[in-house]
Amino acid sequence: MTDKHDEFGLNAYFDAGRKAAQIPSGDLMARVLADAKAQQMANVPAPAAQPGLFASLWAAIGGWPTAAGMVTATLVGIWIGISPPAPLEQITAEVLGDTDDAYLVDLLPAFGDDFVEG
Amino acid sequence: MPFDAMNDVPDDALLVLYANGDADAARALTMRLTPMVLGYAARLLNDAAEAEDVAQEAMLRLWKVAPDWRQGEAKVTTWLYRVVSNLCTDRLRKKRAVALEAVPEPEDDRPSASETMIKAERAAALQQALATLPERQRQAVVLRHIEGATNPEIAQILEISVEAVESLTARGKRALAAALAGRRAELGYQNDG
């Protein structure tokens, strides 16, 4: 910018200086453009891949957290079946009683009399 | 998109396009900003090869900051001038041990008849005189009188107050005038001063 008053008599030098700017070499422009492209590749995030059928199903049932819960529950169930803990056996005995007892239940006693009586 | 279609697009909009992966924006910004960055670095450093290194580094920093650039908040050129100022200051501090006498003298035995020659010699004399100024004065004078930045812009670039910019440019010009005093007649200053 030229000084309107040119108090120090420098305008001619500044004018000359503006016209004598260093011109970028072709090599510099190529390097800058190469940097631009390399950085652009690094900056732009890769587009997310579409999930496949298995991945969709997997996500639908809740993914890894759900699978972990299901596996744990299954293993605990199998273990209890193989080796039930003592308190559980006691409860089973109290609720169901002695499983060796046999009961004879006459579901329709009245019909028997009808047949006998004709 | 044809290259010249981007001539009217502001710098910050181009930077957003660049961050979104637009190859034309990368080319347009390179063509538009590299000469400006290089010119400023060359005036501060007085070394063509070093100025190229600084220009490349400043542009690389621009590419890296592009995804986080907030449009309309700062001028791209102001940001770049600040980066170049800081990079040049770092380099000059490392080179401070080098004596000022190492700055090449303009050749005195060249014919000064032609106007072009006179201008070239003036530019060289200015460059030599600029190299004698303290860094901040040099930055302020170059930004104001060569790059054409306004005082508020320079204040943003150098991260100082507008009053400090005015003081720096005034002192810088006085020092330049003193450094050039002995060469004025020789460089045909009276013809168009």
PDB file of C-alpha atoms in Angstrom:
ATOM      1  CA  MET A   1       0.000   0.000   0.000  1.00  0.00           C
ATOM      2  CA  THR A   2       1.402   3.370  -0.995  1.00  0.00           C
ATOM      3  CA  ASP A   3       1.810   5.981   1.733  1.00  0.00           C
ATOM      4  CA  LYS A   4      -0.181   9.065   0.624  1.00  0.00           C
ATOM      5  CA  HIS A   5       2.191  11.505   2.276  1.00  0.00           C
ATOM      6  CA  ASP A   6       5.372   9.531   1.559  1.00  0.00           C
ATOM      7  CA  GLU A   7       6.969  11.173   4.571  1.00  0.00           C
ATOM      8  CA  PHE A   8      10.121   9.089   4.258  1.00  0.00           C
ATOM      9  CA  GLY A   9      10.317   9.014   0.461  1.00  0.00           C
ATOM     10  CA  LEU A  10       9.889   5.252   0.315  1.00  0.00           C
ATOM     11  CA  ASN A  11       6.998   4.836  -2.125  1.00  0.00           C
ATOM     12  CA  ALA A  12       9.250   4.309  -5.136  1.00  0.00           C
ATOM     13  CA  TYR A  13      11.009   1.505  -3.280  1.00  0.00           C
ATOM     14  CA  PHE A  14       7.758  -0.115  -2.186  1.00  0.00           C
ATOM     15  CA  ASP A  15       6.407   0.062  -5.762  1.00  0.00           C
ATOM     16  CA  ALA A  16       9.581  -1.562  -7.039  1.00  0.00           C
ATOM     17  CA  GLY A  17       9.461  -4.149  -4.244  1.00  0.00           C
ATOM     18  CA  ARG A  18       5.884  -5.162  -5.077  1.00  0.00           C
ATOM     19  CA  LYS A  19       6.821  -5.763  -8.710  1.00  0.00           C
ATOM     20  CA  ALA A  20       9.856  -7.831  -7.770  1.00  0.00           C
ATOM     21  CA  ALA A  21       8.018 -10.567  -5.859  1.00  0.00           C
ATOM     22  CA  GLN A  22       9.582 -14.027  -5.953  1.00  0.00           C
ATOM     23  CA  ILE A  23       7.648 -16.190  -8.395  1.00  0.00           C
ATOM     24  CA  PRO A  24       6.938 -19.749  -7.232  1.00  0.00           C
ATOM     25  CA  SER A  25       8.823 -22.363  -9.216  1.00  0.00           C
ATOM     26  CA  GLY A  26       6.962 -25.165 -10.959  1.00  0.00           C
ATOM     27  CA  ASP A  27       8.607 -27.549  -8.541  1.00  0.00           C
ATOM     28  CA  LEU A  28       7.237 -25.696  -5.505  1.00  0.00           C
ATOM     29  CA  MET A  29       3.712 -25.602  -6.966  1.00  0.00           C
ATOM     30  CA  ALA A  30       3.927 -29.341  -7.660  1.00  0.00           C
ATOM     31  CA  ARG A  31       5.109 -30.059  -4.109  1.00  0.00           C
ATOM     32  CA  VAL A  32       2.333 -27.940  -2.573  1.00  0.00           C
ATOM     33  CA  LEU A  33      -0.302 -29.598  -4.747  1.00  0.00           C
ATOM     34  CA  ALA A  34       1.044 -33.063  -3.892  1.00  0.00           C
ATOM     35  CA  ASP A  35       0.824 -32.196  -0.179  1.00  0.00           C
ATOM     36  CA  ALA A  36      -2.724 -30.930  -0.732  1.00  0.00           C
ATOM     37  CA  LYS A  37      -3.818 -34.171  -2.358  1.00  0.00           C
ATOM     38  CA  ALA A  38      -2.081 -36.407   0.188  1.00  0.00           C
ATOM     39  CA  GLN A  39      -3.598 -34.491   3.092  1.00  0.00           C
ATOM     40  CA  GLN A  40      -6.994 -34.484   1.409  1.00  0.00           C
ATOM     41  CA  MET A  41      -6.908 -38.286   1.249  1.00  0.00           C
ATOM     42  CA  ALA A  42      -5.983 -38.393   4.940  1.00  0.00           C
ATOM     43  CA  ASN A  43      -8.658 -35.850   5.926  1.00  0.00           C
ATOM     44  CA  VAL A  44     -11.672 -37.346   4.145  1.00  0.00           C
ATOM     45  CA  PRO A  45     -13.057 -40.279   6.183  1.00  0.00           C
ATOM     46  CA  ALA A  46     -13.503 -43.535   4.230  1.00  0.00           C
ATOM     47  CA  PRO A  47     -17.193 -44.234   3.451  1.00  0.00           C
ATOM     48  CA  ALA A  48     -18.740 -46.759   5.873  1.00  0.00           C
ATOM     49  CA  ALA A  49     -19.109 -50.226   4.286  1.00  0.00           C
ATOM     50  CA  GLN A  50     -22.658 -51.629   3.976  1.00  0.00           C
ATOM     51  CA  PRO A  51     -23.142 -54.396   6.571  1.00  0.00           C
ATOM     52  CA  GLY A  52     -23.714 -57.921   5.213  1.00  0.00           C
ATOM     53  CA  LEU A  53     -26.671 -60.235   6.030  1.00  0.00           C
ATOM     54  CA  PHE A  54     -24.918 -61.956   8.934  1.00  0.00           C
ATOM     55  CA  ALA A  55     -23.799 -58.592  10.365  1.00  0.00           C
ATOM     56  CA  SER A  56     -27.392 -57.276  10.107  1.00  0.00           C
ATOM     57  CA  LEU A  57     -28.803 -60.325  11.931  1.00  0.00           C
ATOM     58  CA  TRP A  58     -26.053 -60.142  14.493  1.00  0.00           C
ATOM     59  CA  ALA A  59     -26.872 -56.476  15.119  1.00  0.00           C
ATOM     60  CA  ALA A  60     -30.613 -57.279  15.288  1.00  0.00           C
ATOM     61  CA  ILE A  61     -30.165 -59.669  18.229  1.00  0.00           C
ATOM     62  CA  GLY A  62     -28.051 -57.168  20.065  1.00  0.00           C
ATOM     63  CA  GLY A  63     -24.501 -58.022  19.021  1.00  0.00           C
ATOM     64  CA  TRP A  64     -21.792 -59.189  21.372  1.00  0.00           C
ATOM     65  CA  PRO A  65     -23.354 -58.028  24.698  1.00  0.00           C
ATOM     66  CA  THR A  66     -26.509 -60.058  24.083  1.00  0.00           C
ATOM     67  CA  ALA A  67     -24.539 -63.078  22.870  1.00  0.00           C
ATOM     68  CA  ALA A  68     -22.411 -63.015  26.008  1.00  0.00           C
ATOM     69  CA  GLY A  69     -25.535 -62.976  28.208  1.00  0.00           C
ATOM     70  CA  MET A  70     -27.117 -65.835  26.272  1.00  0.00           C
ATOM     71  CA  VAL A  71     -24.009 -68.009  26.488  1.00  0.00           C
ATOM     72  CA  THR A  72     -23.670 -67.370  30.228  1.00  0.00           C
ATOM     73  CA  ALA A  73     -27.318 -68.238  30.887  1.00  0.00           C
ATOM     74  CA  THR A  74     -27.016 -71.428  28.817  1.00  0.00           C
ATOM     75  CA  LEU A  75     -23.885 -72.591  30.648  1.00  0.00           C
ATOM     76  CA  VAL A  76     -25.400 -71.859  34.060  1.00  0.00           C
ATOM     77  CA  GLY A  77     -28.537 -73.807  33.096  1.00  0.00           C
ATOM     78  CA  ILE A  78     -26.531 -76.821  31.972  1.00  0.00           C
ATOM     79  CA  TRP A  79     -24.416 -76.733  35.120  1.00  0.00           C
ATOM     80  CA  ILE A  80     -27.461 -76.586  37.410  1.00  0.00           C
ATOM     81  CA  GLY A  81     -28.954 -79.518  35.495  1.00  0.00           C
ATOM     82  CA  ILE A  82     -25.807 -81.624  35.905  1.00  0.00           C
ATOM     83  CA  SER A  83     -24.972 -80.713  39.465  1.00  0.00           C
ATOM     84  CA  PRO A  84     -27.816 -78.927  41.267  1.00  0.00           C
ATOM     85  CA  PRO A  85     -26.740 -77.111  44.419  1.00  0.00           C
ATOM     86  CA  ALA A  86     -27.927 -78.541  47.772  1.00  0.00           C
ATOM     87  CA  PRO A  87     -30.438 -75.775  48.598  1.00  0.00           C
ATOM     88  CA  LEU A  88     -32.079 -76.285  45.236  1.00  0.00           C
ATOM     89  CA  GLU A  89     -32.477 -80.041  45.865  1.00  0.00           C
ATOM     90  CA  GLN A  90     -34.070 -79.304  49.229  1.00  0.00           C
ATOM     91  CA  ILE A  91     -36.560 -76.901  47.698  1.00  0.00           C
ATOM     92  CA  THR A  92     -37.346 -79.446  44.998  1.00  0.00           C
ATOM     93  CA  ALA A  93     -38.026 -82.110  47.620  1.00  0.00           C
ATOM     94  CA  GLU A  94     -40.288 -79.806  49.636  1.00  0.00           C
ATOM     95  CA  VAL A  95     -42.328 -78.722  46.661  1.00  0.00           C
ATOM     96  CA  LEU A  96     -42.669 -82.054  44.943  1.00  0.00           C
ATOM     97  CA  GLY A  97     -42.428 -84.322  47.996  1.00  0.00           C
ATOM     98  CA  ASP A  98     -40.979 -87.823  47.827  1.00  0.00           C
ATOM     99  CA  THR A  99     -40.845 -88.644  44.175  1.00  0.00           C
ATOM    100  CA  ASP A 100     -40.835 -92.369  44.971  1.00  0.00           C
ATOM    101  CA  ASP A 101     -44.466 -92.295  46.213  1.00  0.00           C
ATOM    102  CA  ALA A 102     -47.097 -93.493  43.784  1.00  0.00           C
ATOM    103  CA  TYR A 103     -50.680 -92.341  43.853  1.00  0.00           C
ATOM    104  CA  LEU A 104     -53.737 -94.103  42.487  1.00  0.00           C
ATOM    105  CA  VAL A 105     -56.174 -91.481  41.400  1.00  0.00           C
ATOM    106  CA  ASP A 106     -59.694 -92.400  40.325  1.00  0.00           C
ATOM    107  CA  LEU A 107     -60.647 -89.590  38.094  1.00  0.00           C
ATOM    108  CA  LEU A 108     -64.203 -90.755  37.373  1.00  0.00           C
ATOM    109  CA  PRO A 109     -65.480 -92.790  40.344  1.00  0.00           C
ATOM    110  CA  ALA A 110     -69.182 -92.155  39.551  1.00  0.00           C
ATOM    111  CA  PHE A 111     -68.929 -93.794  36.127  1.00  0.00           C
ATOM    112  CA  GLY A 112     -67.756 -97.058  37.726  1.00  0.00           C
ATOM    113  CA  ASP A 113     -70.948 -97.281  39.739  1.00  0.00           C
ATOM    114  CA  ASP A 114     -73.024 -96.600  36.642  1.00  0.00           C
ATOM    115  CA  PHE A 115     -71.402 -99.473  34.791  1.00  0.00           C
ATOM    116  CA  VAL A 116     -71.911-101.828  37.745  1.00  0.00           C
ATOM    117  CA  GLU A 117     -75.490-100.865  38.151  1.00  0.00           C
ATOM    118  CA  GLY A 118     -76.062-101.062  34.443  1.00  0.00           C
TER     119      GLY A 118
ATOM    120  CA  MET B   1     -15.859 -28.022 -12.898  1.00  0.00           C
ATOM    121  CA  PRO B   2     -13.575 -25.838 -15.096  1.00  0.00           C
ATOM    122  CA  PHE B   3     -10.668 -24.363 -13.176  1.00  0.00           C
ATOM    123  CA  ASP B   4     -11.561 -20.703 -13.736  1.00  0.00           C
ATOM    124  CA  ALA B   5     -15.078 -21.329 -12.420  1.00  0.00           C
ATOM    125  CA  MET B   6     -13.533 -21.108  -8.958  1.00  0.00           C
ATOM    126  CA  ASN B   7     -12.069 -17.630  -9.462  1.00  0.00           C
ATOM    127  CA  ASP B   8     -15.012 -15.976  -7.747  1.00  0.00           C
ATOM    128  CA  VAL B   9     -15.252 -18.433  -4.861  1.00  0.00           C
ATOM    129  CA  PRO B  10     -13.911 -16.938  -1.589  1.00  0.00           C
ATOM    130  CA  ASP B  11     -10.891 -18.574   0.046  1.00  0.00           C
ATOM    131  CA  ASP B  12     -12.786 -19.949   3.028  1.00  0.00           C
ATOM    132  CA  ALA B  13     -15.488 -21.511   0.833  1.00  0.00           C
ATOM    133  CA  LEU B  14     -12.755 -23.143  -1.261  1.00  0.00           C
ATOM    134  CA  LEU B  15     -11.201 -24.467   1.914  1.00  0.00           C
ATOM    135  CA  VAL B  16     -14.488 -26.101   2.910  1.00  0.00           C
ATOM    136  CA  LEU B  17     -14.748 -27.640  -0.569  1.00  0.00           C
ATOM    137  CA  TYR B  18     -11.170 -28.860  -0.216  1.00  0.00           C
ATOM    138  CA  ALA B  19     -11.954 -30.447   3.156  1.00  0.00           C
ATOM    139  CA  ASN B  20     -14.865 -32.248   1.497  1.00  0.00           C
ATOM    140  CA  GLY B  21     -12.500 -33.838  -1.000  1.00  0.00           C
ATOM    141  CA  ASP B  22     -12.860 -31.470  -3.981  1.00  0.00           C
ATOM    142  CA  ALA B  23      -9.710 -31.787  -6.139  1.00  0.00           C
ATOM    143  CA  ASP B  24     -10.420 -28.558  -8.082  1.00  0.00           C
ATOM    144  CA  ALA B  25     -10.520 -26.617  -4.807  1.00  0.00           C
ATOM    145  CA  ALA B  26      -7.085 -27.979  -3.884  1.00  0.00           C
ATOM    146  CA  ARG B  27      -5.685 -26.768  -7.190  1.00  0.00           C
ATOM    147  CA  ALA B  28      -7.411 -23.373  -7.003  1.00  0.00           C
ATOM    148  CA  LEU B  29      -6.139 -22.720  -3.463  1.00  0.00           C
ATOM    149  CA  THR B  30      -2.611 -23.777  -4.414  1.00  0.00           C
ATOM    150  CA  MET B  31      -2.560 -21.431  -7.425  1.00  0.00           C
ATOM    151  CA  ARG B  32      -4.107 -18.558  -5.513  1.00  0.00           C
ATOM    152  CA  LEU B  33      -2.290 -18.660  -2.186  1.00  0.00           C
ATOM    153  CA  THR B  34       1.179 -20.123  -2.825  1.00  0.00           C
ATOM    154  CA  PRO B  35       2.528 -17.019  -4.659  1.00  0.00           C
ATOM    155  CA  MET B  36       1.297 -14.755  -1.862  1.00  0.00           C
ATOM    156  CA  VAL B  37       2.778 -16.952   0.860  1.00  0.00           C
ATOM    157  CA  LEU B  38       6.080 -17.301  -0.983  1.00  0.00           C
ATOM    158  CA  GLY B  39       6.374 -13.566  -1.708  1.00  0.00           C
ATOM    159  CA  TYR B  40       5.874 -12.669   1.929  1.00  0.00           C
ATOM    160  CA  ALA B  41       8.287 -15.359   3.172  1.00  0.00           C
ATOM    161  CA  ALA B  42      10.947 -14.266   0.667  1.00  0.00           C
ATOM    162  CA  ARG B  43      10.766 -10.660   1.878  1.00  0.00           C
ATOM    163  CA  LEU B  44      11.133 -11.688   5.476  1.00  0.00           C
ATOM    164  CA  LEU B  45      13.894 -14.247   4.941  1.00  0.00           C
ATOM    165  CA  ASN B  46      15.846 -12.780   2.024  1.00  0.00           C
ATOM    166  CA  ASP B  47      16.581 -16.347   0.940  1.00  0.00           C
ATOM    167  CA  ALA B  48      14.746 -17.876  -2.014  1.00  0.00           C
ATOM    168  CA  ALA B  49      15.279 -21.535  -1.090  1.00  0.00           C
ATOM    169  CA  GLU B  50      14.284 -21.053   2.538  1.00  0.00           C
ATOM    170  CA  ALA B  51      11.269 -19.037   1.465  1.00  0.00           C
ATOM    171  CA  GLU B  52      10.117 -21.991  -0.673  1.00  0.00           C
ATOM    172  CA  ASP B  53      10.446 -24.331   2.305  1.00  0.00           C
ATOM    173  CA  VAL B  54       8.426 -21.970   4.492  1.00  0.00           C
ATOM    174  CA  ALA B  55       5.772 -21.556   1.792  1.00  0.00           C
ATOM    175  CA  GLN B  56       5.382 -25.322   1.478  1.00  0.00           C
ATOM    176  CA  GLU B  57       5.206 -25.752   5.250  1.00  0.00           C
ATOM    177  CA  ALA B  58       2.627 -22.963   5.648  1.00  0.00           C
ATOM    178  CA  MET B  59       0.451 -24.458   2.918  1.00  0.00           C
ATOM    179  CA  LEU B  60       0.754 -27.910   4.503  1.00  0.00           C
ATOM    180  CA  ARG B  61      -0.519 -26.438   7.772  1.00  0.00           C
ATOM    181  CA  LEU B  62      -3.448 -24.960   5.860  1.00  0.00           C
ATOM    182  CA  TRP B  63      -4.308 -28.370   4.369  1.00  0.00           C
ATOM    183  CA  LYS B  64      -4.176 -29.919   7.818  1.00  0.00           C
ATOM    184  CA  VAL B  65      -6.395 -27.313   9.444  1.00  0.00           C
ATOM    185  CA  ALA B  66      -8.968 -27.398   6.610  1.00  0.00           C
ATOM    186  CA  PRO B  67     -11.397 -29.950   8.188  1.00  0.00           C
ATOM    187  CA  ASP B  68     -11.651 -27.802  11.325  1.00  0.00           C
ATOM    188  CA  TRP B  69     -11.907 -24.451   9.520  1.00  0.00           C
ATOM    189  CA  ARG B  70     -14.932 -22.441  10.618  1.00  0.00           C
ATOM    190  CA  GLN B  71     -16.202 -20.493   7.625  1.00  0.00           C
ATOM    191  CA  GLY B  72     -16.576 -16.741   8.136  1.00  0.00           C
ATOM    192  CA  GLU B  73     -14.640 -16.681  11.387  1.00  0.00           C
ATOM    193  CA  ALA B  74     -11.134 -15.732  10.198  1.00  0.00           C
ATOM    194  CA  LYS B  75      -9.669 -14.726   6.851  1.00  0.00           C
ATOM    195  CA  VAL B  76      -7.581 -17.474   5.289  1.00  0.00           C
ATOM    196  CA  THR B  77      -4.956 -14.938   4.176  1.00  0.00           C
ATOM    197  CA  THR B  78      -4.694 -13.451   7.687  1.00  0.00           C
ATOM    198  CA  TRP B  79      -4.191 -16.940   9.117  1.00  0.00           C
ATOM    199  CA  LEU B  80      -1.539 -17.735   6.497  1.00  0.00           C
ATOM    200  CA  TYR B  81       0.349 -14.470   7.033  1.00  0.00           C
ATOM    201  CA  ARG B  82       0.447 -15.290  10.755  1.00  0.00           C
ATOM    202  CA  VAL B  83       1.782 -18.798  10.124  1.00  0.00           C
ATOM    203  CA  VAL B  84       4.439 -17.485   7.728  1.00  0.00           C
ATOM    204  CA  SER B  85       5.441 -14.727  10.182  1.00  0.00           C
ATOM    205  CA  ASN B  86       5.938 -17.297  12.937  1.00  0.00           C
ATOM    206  CA  LEU B  87       7.783 -19.783  10.720  1.00  0.00           C
ATOM    207  CA  CYS B  88      10.117 -17.037   9.487  1.00  0.00           C
ATOM    208  CA  THR B  89      10.722 -15.774  13.014  1.00  0.00           C
ATOM    209  CA  ASP B  90      11.741 -19.298  14.060  1.00  0.00           C
ATOM    210  CA  ARG B  91      14.147 -19.605  11.139  1.00  0.00           C
ATOM    211  CA  LEU B  92      15.632 -16.161  11.642  1.00  0.00           C
ATOM    212  CA  ARG B  93      16.257 -16.880  15.320  1.00  0.00           C
ATOM    213  CA  LYS B  94      18.179 -19.984  14.356  1.00  0.00           C
ATOM    214  CA  LYS B  95      20.211 -18.006  11.842  1.00  0.00           C
ATOM    215  CA  ARG B  96      20.816 -14.998  14.071  1.00  0.00           C
ATOM    216  CA  ALA B  97      24.487 -15.815  14.390  1.00  0.00           C
ATOM    217  CA  VAL B  98      24.913 -15.085  10.684  1.00  0.00           C
ATOM    218  CA  ALA B  99      26.320 -11.586  10.241  1.00  0.00           C
ATOM    219  CA  LEU B 100      24.329  -8.978   8.393  1.00  0.00           C
ATOM    220  CA  GLU B 101      27.284  -8.523   6.097  1.00  0.00           C
ATOM    221  CA  ALA B 102      26.299 -11.832   4.577  1.00  0.00           C
ATOM    222  CA  VAL B 103      23.348 -10.088   2.891  1.00  0.00           C
ATOM    223  CA  PRO B 104      24.469  -9.638  -0.715  1.00  0.00           C
ATOM    224  CA  GLU B 105      25.150  -6.101  -1.839  1.00  0.00           C
ATOM    225  CA  PRO B 106      23.376  -5.009  -4.999  1.00  0.00           C
ATOM    226  CA  GLU B 107      25.841  -4.770  -7.830  1.00  0.00           C
ATOM    227  CA  ASP B 108      27.000  -1.181  -8.121  1.00  0.00           C
ATOM    228  CA  ASP B 109      28.533  -1.339 -11.535  1.00  0.00           C
ATOM    229  CA  ARG B 110      25.327  -2.091 -13.425  1.00  0.00           C
ATOM    230  CA  PRO B 111      24.166   0.524 -15.933  1.00  0.00           C
ATOM    231  CA  SER B 112      21.301   2.496 -14.392  1.00  0.00           C
ATOM    232  CA  ALA B 113      19.967   4.121 -17.532  1.00  0.00           C
ATOM    233  CA  SER B 114      16.993   1.865 -18.059  1.00  0.00           C
ATOM    234  CA  GLU B 115      13.899   2.349 -15.926  1.00  0.00           C
ATOM    235  CA  THR B 116      13.583  -1.413 -15.500  1.00  0.00           C
ATOM    236  CA  MET B 117      17.097  -1.607 -14.193  1.00  0.00           C
ATOM    237  CA  ILE B 118      16.457   1.207 -11.766  1.00  0.00           C
ATOM    238  CA  LYS B 119      13.357  -0.533 -10.450  1.00  0.00           C
ATOM    239  CA  ALA B 120      15.212  -3.815 -10.079  1.00  0.00           C
ATOM    240  CA  GLU B 121      17.988  -2.067  -8.205  1.00  0.00           C
ATOM    241  CA  ARG B 122      15.500  -0.269  -5.987  1.00  0.00           C
ATOM    242  CA  ALA B 123      13.802  -3.559  -5.196  1.00  0.00           C
ATOM    243  CA  ALA B 124      17.168  -5.078  -4.327  1.00  0.00           C
ATOM    244  CA  ALA B 125      18.117  -2.062  -2.208  1.00  0.00           C
ATOM    245  CA  LEU B 126      14.780  -2.241  -0.400  1.00  0.00           C
ATOM    246  CA  GLN B 127      15.289  -5.935   0.255  1.00  0.00           C
ATOM    247  CA  GLN B 128      18.739  -5.281   1.630  1.00  0.00           C
ATOM    248  CA  ALA B 129      17.490  -2.447   3.832  1.00  0.00           C
ATOM    249  CA  LEU B 130      14.542  -4.566   5.045  1.00  0.00           C
ATOM    250  CA  ALA B 131      17.000  -7.228   6.160  1.00  0.00           C
ATOM    251  CA  THR B 132      18.552  -4.717   8.574  1.00  0.00           C
ATOM    252  CA  LEU B 133      15.260  -4.067  10.406  1.00  0.00           C
ATOM    253  CA  PRO B 134      14.214  -5.887  13.581  1.00  0.00           C
ATOM    254  CA  GLU B 135      11.874  -8.770  12.703  1.00  0.00           C
ATOM    255  CA  ARG B 136       8.620  -7.262  13.937  1.00  0.00           C
ATOM    256  CA  GLN B 137       9.278  -3.938  12.180  1.00  0.00           C
ATOM    257  CA  ARG B 138      10.118  -5.794   8.991  1.00  0.00           C
ATOM    258  CA  GLN B 139       6.944  -7.871   9.209  1.00  0.00           C
ATOM    259  CA  ALA B 140       4.764  -4.809   9.853  1.00  0.00           C
ATOM    260  CA  VAL B 141       6.326  -2.735   7.056  1.00  0.00           C
ATOM    261  CA  VAL B 142       6.144  -5.564   4.511  1.00  0.00           C
ATOM    262  CA  LEU B 143       2.545  -6.395   5.395  1.00  0.00           C
ATOM    263  CA  ARG B 144       1.478  -2.754   5.232  1.00  0.00           C
ATOM    264  CA  HIS B 145       3.400  -1.445   2.256  1.00  0.00           C
ATOM    265  CA  ILE B 146       4.158  -4.475   0.086  1.00  0.00           C
ATOM    266  CA  GLU B 147       1.347  -6.917   0.824  1.00  0.00           C
ATOM    267  CA  GLY B 148      -1.206  -4.116   1.218  1.00  0.00           C
ATOM    268  CA  ALA B 149      -2.742  -5.322   4.499  1.00  0.00           C
ATOM    269  CA  THR B 150      -4.679  -2.869   6.666  1.00  0.00           C
ATOM    270  CA  ASN B 151      -3.538  -1.987  10.185  1.00  0.00           C
ATOM    271  CA  PRO B 152      -6.351  -4.019  11.856  1.00  0.00           C
ATOM    272  CA  GLU B 153      -5.395  -7.023   9.683  1.00  0.00           C
ATOM    273  CA  ILE B 154      -1.736  -6.652  10.626  1.00  0.00           C
ATOM    274  CA  ALA B 155      -2.773  -6.423  14.274  1.00  0.00           C
ATOM    275  CA  GLN B 156      -4.535  -9.789  13.885  1.00  0.00           C
ATOM    276  CA  ILE B 157      -1.613 -11.341  12.017  1.00  0.00           C
ATOM    277  CA  LEU B 158       1.035 -10.238  14.511  1.00  0.00           C
ATOM    278  CA  GLU B 159      -1.347 -10.597  17.476  1.00  0.00           C
ATOM    279  CA  ILE B 160      -0.710  -7.077  18.741  1.00  0.00           C
ATOM    280  CA  SER B 161      -2.807  -3.891  19.050  1.00  0.00           C
ATOM    281  CA  VAL B 162      -3.456  -1.511  16.140  1.00  0.00           C
ATOM    282  CA  GLU B 163      -1.500   1.177  18.011  1.00  0.00           C
ATOM    283  CA  ALA B 164       1.474  -1.160  18.251  1.00  0.00           C
ATOM    284  CA  VAL B 165       1.223  -1.796  14.482  1.00  0.00           C
ATOM    285  CA  GLU B 166       1.267   1.942  13.789  1.00  0.00           C
ATOM    286  CA  SER B 167       4.285   2.365  16.018  1.00  0.00           C
ATOM    287  CA  LEU B 168       6.126  -0.555  14.369  1.00  0.00           C
ATOM    288  CA  THR B 169       5.490   0.665  10.819  1.00  0.00           C
ATOM    289  CA  ALA B 170       6.504   4.244  11.686  1.00  0.00           C
ATOM    290  CA  ARG B 171       9.747   3.127  13.288  1.00  0.00           C
ATOM    291  CA  GLY B 172      10.354   0.656  10.498  1.00  0.00           C
ATOM    292  CA  LYS B 173       9.925   3.252   7.779  1.00  0.00           C
ATOM    293  CA  ARG B 174      12.213   5.677   9.561  1.00  0.00           C
ATOM    294  CA  ALA B 175      14.887   2.999   9.816  1.00  0.00           C
ATOM    295  CA  LEU B 176      14.382   2.037   6.166  1.00  0.00           C
ATOM    296  CA  ALA B 177      14.729   5.644   5.067  1.00  0.00           C
ATOM    297  CA  ALA B 178      17.974   5.921   7.029  1.00  0.00           C
ATOM    298  CA  ALA B 179      19.307   2.705   5.527  1.00  0.00           C
ATOM    299  CA  LEU B 180      18.422   3.847   2.021  1.00  0.00           C
ATOM    300  CA  ALA B 181      19.520   7.463   2.408  1.00  0.00           C
ATOM    301  CA  GLY B 182      22.902   6.985   0.803  1.00  0.00           C
ATOM    302  CA  ARG B 183      21.515   5.187  -2.231  1.00  0.00           C
ATOM    303  CA  ARG B 184      18.677   7.451  -3.307  1.00  0.00           C
ATOM    304  CA  ALA B 185      20.476   9.615  -5.833  1.00  0.00           C
ATOM    305  CA  GLU B 186      22.272   6.579  -7.159  1.00  0.00           C
ATOM    306  CA  LEU B 187      18.985   4.772  -7.779  1.00  0.00           C
ATOM    307  CA  GLY B 188      17.330   7.685  -9.576  1.00  0.00           C
ATOM    308  CA  TYR B 189      14.976   8.394  -6.716  1.00  0.00           C
ATOM    309  CA  GLN B 190      14.648  12.095  -7.587  1.00  0.00           C
ATOM    310  CA  ASN B 191      13.121  11.314 -10.991  1.00  0.00           C
ATOM    311  CA  ASP B 192       9.831  10.071  -9.574  1.00  0.00           C
ATOM    312  CA  GLY B 193       9.970  10.536  -5.826  1.00  0.00           C
TER     313      GLY B 193
END
